[in-house]
Tab-separated table of N, CA and C in Angstrom:
chain	number	residue	atom	x	y	z
A	24	UNK	N	60.490	-155.243	-147.036
A	24	UNK	CA	59.437	-156.230	-147.198
A	24	UNK	C	58.458	-156.131	-146.035
A	25	UNK	N	57.182	-156.126	-146.368
A	25	UNK	CA	56.140	-156.119	-145.350
A	25	UNK	C	55.851	-157.535	-144.890
A	26	UNK	N	55.669	-157.708	-143.587
A	26	UNK	CA	55.277	-159.005	-143.038
A	26	UNK	C	53.755	-159.009	-142.925
A	27	UNK	N	53.130	-160.062	-143.446
A	27	UNK	CA	51.679	-160.188	-143.447
A	27	UNK	C	51.282	-161.560	-142.897
A	28	UNK	N	50.065	-161.637	-142.389
A	28	UNK	CA	49.493	-162.899	-141.924
A	28	UNK	C	48.307	-163.225	-142.816
A	29	UNK	N	48.204	-164.488	-143.213
A	29	UNK	CA	47.149	-164.943	-144.115
A	29	UNK	C	46.428	-166.148	-143.526
A	30	UNK	N	45.119	-166.208	-143.691
A	30	UNK	CA	44.378	-167.441	-143.434
A	30	UNK	C	43.955	-167.948	-144.795
A	31	UNK	N	44.411	-169.148	-145.117
A	31	UNK	CA	44.048	-169.751	-146.395
A	31	UNK	C	42.669	-170.378	-146.301
A	32	UNK	N	42.077	-170.665	-147.435
A	32	UNK	CA	40.724	-171.229	-147.436
A	32	UNK	C	40.675	-172.630	-146.825
A	33	UNK	N	41.832	-173.304	-146.737
A	33	UNK	CA	41.863	-174.626	-146.093
A	33	UNK	C	42.041	-174.521	-144.576
A	34	UNK	N	42.153	-173.275	-144.048
A	34	UNK	CA	42.261	-173.067	-142.609
A	34	UNK	C	43.668	-172.796	-142.116
A	35	UNK	N	44.683	-173.076	-142.927
A	35	UNK	CA	46.057	-172.815	-142.518
A	35	UNK	C	46.265	-171.321	-142.287
A	36	UNK	N	47.067	-170.988	-141.278
A	36	UNK	CA	47.435	-169.599	-141.021
A	36	UNK	C	48.924	-169.465	-141.306
A	37	UNK	N	49.261	-168.531	-142.194
A	37	UNK	CA	50.650	-168.315	-142.594
A	37	UNK	C	51.099	-166.920	-142.209
A	38	UNK	N	52.397	-166.799	-141.975
A	38	UNK	CA	53.029	-165.496	-141.835
A	38	UNK	C	54.182	-165.489	-142.825
A	39	UNK	N	54.358	-164.373	-143.514
A	39	UNK	CA	55.391	-164.312	-144.547
A	39	UNK	C	55.738	-162.864	-144.860
A	40	UNK	N	56.893	-162.696	-145.461
A	40	UNK	CA	57.290	-161.389	-145.971
A	40	UNK	C	56.874	-161.310	-147.432
A	41	UNK	N	56.225	-160.211	-147.807
A	41	UNK	CA	55.912	-160.004	-149.213
A	41	UNK	C	57.218	-159.865	-149.967
A	42	UNK	N	57.318	-160.527	-151.099
A	42	UNK	CA	58.531	-160.515	-151.910
A	42	UNK	C	58.509	-159.291	-152.822
A	43	UNK	N	59.192	-158.238	-152.400
A	43	UNK	CA	59.218	-156.991	-153.172
A	43	UNK	C	59.982	-157.111	-154.484
A	44	UNK	N	60.801	-158.152	-154.619
A	44	UNK	CA	61.599	-158.301	-155.834
A	44	UNK	C	60.824	-158.967	-156.961
A	45	UNK	N	59.689	-159.576	-156.624
A	45	UNK	CA	58.909	-160.309	-157.632
A	45	UNK	C	58.054	-159.356	-158.456
A	46	UNK	N	57.747	-159.804	-159.672
A	46	UNK	CA	56.814	-159.054	-160.517
A	46	UNK	C	55.437	-159.055	-159.877
A	47	UNK	N	54.711	-157.971	-160.027
A	47	UNK	CA	53.335	-157.923	-159.533
A	47	UNK	C	52.483	-158.788	-160.456
A	48	UNK	N	51.625	-159.595	-159.882
A	48	UNK	CA	50.838	-160.527	-160.659
A	48	UNK	C	49.405	-160.523	-160.159
A	49	UNK	N	48.465	-160.591	-161.060
A	49	UNK	CA	47.054	-160.575	-160.669
A	49	UNK	C	46.566	-161.944	-160.183
A	50	UNK	N	47.355	-163.001	-160.395
A	50	UNK	CA	46.937	-164.345	-159.993
A	50	UNK	C	47.472	-164.770	-158.622
A	51	UNK	N	48.609	-164.233	-158.219
A	51	UNK	CA	49.225	-164.688	-156.972
A	51	UNK	C	50.044	-163.580	-156.318
A	52	UNK	N	50.335	-163.813	-155.052
A	52	UNK	CA	51.214	-162.949	-154.276
A	52	UNK	C	52.484	-163.746	-154.020
A	53	UNK	N	53.621	-163.178	-154.327
A	53	UNK	CA	54.898	-163.843	-154.069
A	53	UNK	C	55.376	-163.459	-152.672
A	54	UNK	N	55.703	-164.470	-151.867
A	54	UNK	CA	56.183	-164.241	-150.504
A	54	UNK	C	57.508	-164.943	-150.295
A	55	UNK	N	58.239	-164.484	-149.296
A	55	UNK	CA	59.544	-165.068	-148.987
A	55	UNK	C	59.501	-165.769	-147.632
A	56	UNK	N	60.009	-166.975	-147.598
A	56	UNK	CA	60.160	-167.770	-146.375
A	56	UNK	C	58.899	-167.826	-145.506
A	57	UNK	N	57.781	-168.277	-146.055
A	57	UNK	CA	56.560	-168.334	-145.252
A	57	UNK	C	56.642	-169.377	-144.141
A	58	UNK	N	55.911	-169.101	-143.069
A	58	UNK	CA	55.811	-170.047	-141.952
A	58	UNK	C	54.333	-170.307	-141.689
A	59	UNK	N	54.048	-171.521	-141.253
A	59	UNK	CA	52.691	-171.862	-140.840
A	59	UNK	C	52.634	-171.695	-139.326
A	60	UNK	N	51.516	-171.192	-138.838
A	60	UNK	CA	51.340	-170.974	-137.407
A	60	UNK	C	50.355	-172.001	-136.872
A	61	UNK	N	50.799	-172.740	-135.868
A	61	UNK	CA	49.945	-173.720	-135.182
A	61	UNK	C	49.641	-173.189	-133.790
A	62	UNK	N	48.441	-173.427	-133.310
A	62	UNK	CA	48.101	-173.090	-131.936
A	62	UNK	C	48.179	-174.348	-131.096
A	63	UNK	N	48.718	-174.198	-129.896
A	63	UNK	CA	48.819	-175.350	-128.988
A	63	UNK	C	48.478	-174.913	-127.580
A	64	UNK	N	48.011	-175.839	-126.779
A	64	UNK	CA	47.718	-175.574	-125.377
A	64	UNK	C	48.977	-175.819	-124.560
A	65	UNK	N	49.239	-174.919	-123.606
A	65	UNK	CA	50.394	-175.080	-122.729
A	65	UNK	C	49.966	-175.816	-121.468
A	66	UNK	N	50.939	-176.200	-120.661
A	66	UNK	CA	50.654	-176.956	-119.442
A	66	UNK	C	49.779	-176.170	-118.466
A	67	UNK	N	49.871	-174.842	-118.505
A	67	UNK	CA	49.070	-174.021	-117.593
A	67	UNK	C	47.704	-173.644	-118.164
A	68	UNK	N	47.316	-174.276	-119.292
A	68	UNK	CA	45.998	-174.079	-119.860
A	68	UNK	C	45.873	-172.904	-120.816
A	69	UNK	N	46.967	-172.212	-121.085
A	69	UNK	CA	46.928	-171.089	-122.018
A	69	UNK	C	47.161	-171.594	-123.436
A	70	UNK	N	46.918	-170.728	-124.404
A	70	UNK	CA	47.154	-171.068	-125.803
A	70	UNK	C	48.391	-170.328	-126.283
A	71	UNK	N	49.245	-171.031	-127.008
A	71	UNK	CA	50.481	-170.454	-127.524
A	71	UNK	C	50.577	-170.770	-129.009
A	72	UNK	N	51.303	-169.955	-129.739
A	72	UNK	CA	51.514	-170.185	-131.162
A	72	UNK	C	52.887	-170.768	-131.425
A	73	UNK	N	52.955	-171.667	-132.381
A	73	UNK	CA	54.214	-172.292	-132.787
A	73	UNK	C	54.343	-172.119	-134.293
A	74	UNK	N	55.530	-171.740	-134.749
A	74	UNK	CA	55.763	-171.559	-136.186
A	74	UNK	C	56.658	-172.662	-136.726
A	75	UNK	N	56.388	-173.026	-137.978
A	75	UNK	CA	57.227	-173.990	-138.685
A	75	UNK	C	57.295	-173.554	-140.151
A	76	UNK	N	58.386	-173.866	-140.835
A	76	UNK	CA	58.466	-173.504	-142.259
A	76	UNK	C	57.286	-174.083	-143.029
A	77	UNK	N	56.687	-173.272	-143.909
A	77	UNK	CA	55.536	-173.725	-144.685
A	77	UNK	C	55.964	-174.565	-145.882
A	78	UNK	N	56.943	-174.122	-146.619
A	78	UNK	CA	57.475	-174.882	-147.755
A	78	UNK	C	59.000	-174.769	-147.703
A	79	UNK	N	59.633	-175.532	-146.825
A	79	UNK	CA	61.065	-175.351	-146.563
A	79	UNK	C	61.986	-175.694	-147.729
A	80	UNK	N	61.492	-176.367	-148.741
A	80	UNK	CA	62.367	-176.749	-149.852
A	80	UNK	C	62.176	-175.885	-151.090
A	81	UNK	N	61.482	-174.765	-150.934
A	81	UNK	CA	61.269	-173.844	-152.055
A	81	UNK	C	62.590	-173.166	-152.420
A	82	UNK	N	62.861	-173.088	-153.696
A	82	UNK	CA	64.094	-172.446	-154.163
A	82	UNK	C	64.107	-170.998	-153.699
A	83	UNK	N	65.176	-170.571	-153.100
A	83	UNK	CA	65.347	-169.210	-152.594
A	83	UNK	C	64.297	-168.824	-151.554
A	84	UNK	N	63.546	-169.782	-151.041
A	84	UNK	CA	62.542	-169.496	-150.026
A	84	UNK	C	61.313	-168.766	-150.544
A	85	UNK	N	61.178	-168.621	-151.861
A	85	UNK	CA	60.052	-167.873	-152.439
A	85	UNK	C	58.899	-168.815	-152.791
A	86	UNK	N	57.690	-168.372	-152.434
A	86	UNK	CA	56.487	-169.174	-152.656
A	86	UNK	C	55.411	-168.273	-153.246
A	87	UNK	N	54.646	-168.807	-154.190
A	87	UNK	CA	53.508	-168.086	-154.760
A	87	UNK	C	52.245	-168.529	-154.032
A	88	UNK	N	51.519	-167.574	-153.461
A	88	UNK	CA	50.240	-167.863	-152.835
A	88	UNK	C	49.170	-167.276	-153.747
A	89	UNK	N	48.344	-168.133	-154.284
A	89	UNK	CA	47.325	-167.678	-155.224
A	89	UNK	C	46.219	-166.936	-154.483
A	90	UNK	N	45.801	-165.812	-155.042
A	90	UNK	CA	44.780	-164.970	-154.419
A	90	UNK	C	43.518	-165.763	-154.109
A	91	UNK	N	43.174	-166.719	-154.952
A	91	UNK	CA	41.954	-167.501	-154.741
A	91	UNK	C	42.065	-168.441	-153.536
A	92	UNK	N	43.282	-168.606	-153.004
A	92	UNK	CA	43.490	-169.469	-151.840
A	92	UNK	C	43.445	-168.705	-150.522
A	93	UNK	N	43.395	-167.380	-150.584
A	93	UNK	CA	43.437	-166.561	-149.378
A	93	UNK	C	42.016	-166.191	-148.955
A	94	UNK	N	41.663	-166.558	-147.703
A	94	UNK	CA	40.357	-166.206	-147.159
A	94	UNK	C	40.413	-164.854	-146.450
A	95	UNK	N	41.543	-164.550	-145.791
A	95	UNK	CA	41.692	-163.296	-145.052
A	95	UNK	C	43.171	-162.992	-144.887
A	96	UNK	N	43.479	-161.712	-144.663
A	96	UNK	CA	44.855	-161.332	-144.397
A	96	UNK	C	44.874	-160.109	-143.500
A	97	UNK	N	45.981	-159.941	-142.754
A	97	UNK	CA	46.100	-158.791	-141.869
A	97	UNK	C	47.565	-158.513	-141.587
A	98	UNK	N	47.791	-157.359	-140.990
A	98	UNK	CA	49.126	-157.038	-140.497
A	98	UNK	C	49.237	-157.666	-139.109
A	99	UNK	N	50.261	-158.489	-138.883
A	99	UNK	CA	50.367	-159.168	-137.585
A	99	UNK	C	50.819	-158.224	-136.472
A	100	UNK	N	50.581	-158.635	-135.239
A	100	UNK	CA	51.044	-157.896	-134.071
A	100	UNK	C	52.574	-157.846	-134.074
A	101	UNK	N	53.115	-156.796	-133.502
A	101	UNK	CA	54.566	-156.587	-133.482
A	101	UNK	C	55.315	-157.763	-132.845
A	102	UNK	N	54.761	-158.343	-131.791
A	102	UNK	CA	55.396	-159.493	-131.119
A	102	UNK	C	55.519	-160.681	-132.079
A	103	UNK	N	54.487	-160.911	-132.877
A	103	UNK	CA	54.518	-162.004	-133.849
A	103	UNK	C	55.544	-161.724	-134.950
A	104	UNK	N	55.611	-160.483	-135.404
A	104	UNK	CA	56.605	-160.107	-136.419
A	104	UNK	C	58.016	-160.337	-135.889
A	105	UNK	N	58.268	-159.916	-134.668
A	105	UNK	CA	59.597	-160.095	-134.083
A	105	UNK	C	59.954	-161.570	-133.946
A	106	UNK	N	58.991	-162.392	-133.534
A	106	UNK	CA	59.208	-163.831	-133.410
A	106	UNK	C	59.509	-164.432	-134.781
A	107	UNK	N	58.736	-164.048	-135.787
A	107	UNK	CA	58.946	-164.535	-137.150
A	107	UNK	C	60.327	-164.129	-137.670
A	108	UNK	N	60.688	-162.867	-137.504
A	108	UNK	CA	61.981	-162.384	-137.994
A	108	UNK	C	63.154	-163.060	-137.300
A	109	UNK	N	63.009	-163.400	-136.032
A	109	UNK	CA	64.107	-164.043	-135.310
A	109	UNK	C	64.353	-165.466	-135.806
A	110	UNK	N	63.347	-166.126	-136.356
A	110	UNK	CA	63.484	-167.495	-136.859
A	110	UNK	C	63.729	-167.545	-138.365
A	111	UNK	N	63.399	-166.482	-139.043
A	111	UNK	CA	63.406	-166.468	-140.504
A	111	UNK	C	64.775	-166.761	-141.105
A	112	UNK	N	65.831	-166.244	-140.520
A	112	UNK	CA	67.160	-166.443	-141.083
A	112	UNK	C	67.532	-167.923	-141.107
A	113	UNK	N	67.203	-168.635	-140.050
A	113	UNK	CA	67.521	-170.064	-139.977
A	113	UNK	C	66.827	-170.831	-141.091
A	114	UNK	N	65.545	-170.487	-141.375
A	114	UNK	CA	64.805	-171.197	-142.408
A	114	UNK	C	65.427	-170.920	-143.777
A	115	UNK	N	65.823	-169.681	-144.019
A	115	UNK	CA	66.410	-169.343	-145.306
A	115	UNK	C	67.715	-170.108	-145.517
A	116	UNK	N	68.511	-170.215	-144.465
A	116	UNK	CA	69.773	-170.966	-144.566
A	116	UNK	C	69.509	-172.438	-144.878
A	117	UNK	N	68.449	-173.001	-144.296
A	117	UNK	CA	68.135	-174.397	-144.558
A	117	UNK	C	67.778	-174.626	-146.015
A	118	UNK	N	67.259	-173.612	-146.685
A	118	UNK	CA	66.879	-173.752	-148.091
A	118	UNK	C	68.090	-173.897	-149.004
A	119	UNK	N	69.263	-173.530	-148.522
A	119	UNK	CA	70.447	-173.566	-149.379
A	119	UNK	C	71.160	-174.905	-149.351
A	120	UNK	N	70.759	-175.811	-148.484
A	120	UNK	CA	71.436	-177.127	-148.378
A	120	UNK	C	70.823	-178.136	-149.309
């Protein structure tokens, strides 16, 4: 699964794994365990990113993002991918409760 970053038309920034098991669809992209990225200021005046589950109650962690909702997308930096992957397992486990 490829990890991608999306900016939605409402301004939200998401990071997610493309769901390779889903059917290809012209209306939406299926992703697994998406996270929303928030920017925050640190005590030393720098900017840091914080991730939180985007739709934590989605069955199997799969979410459809409609193409018309995406303003931009890119491949994230390796550091961001590693951070996302390190938290991703916990979010998936939470979906099973």
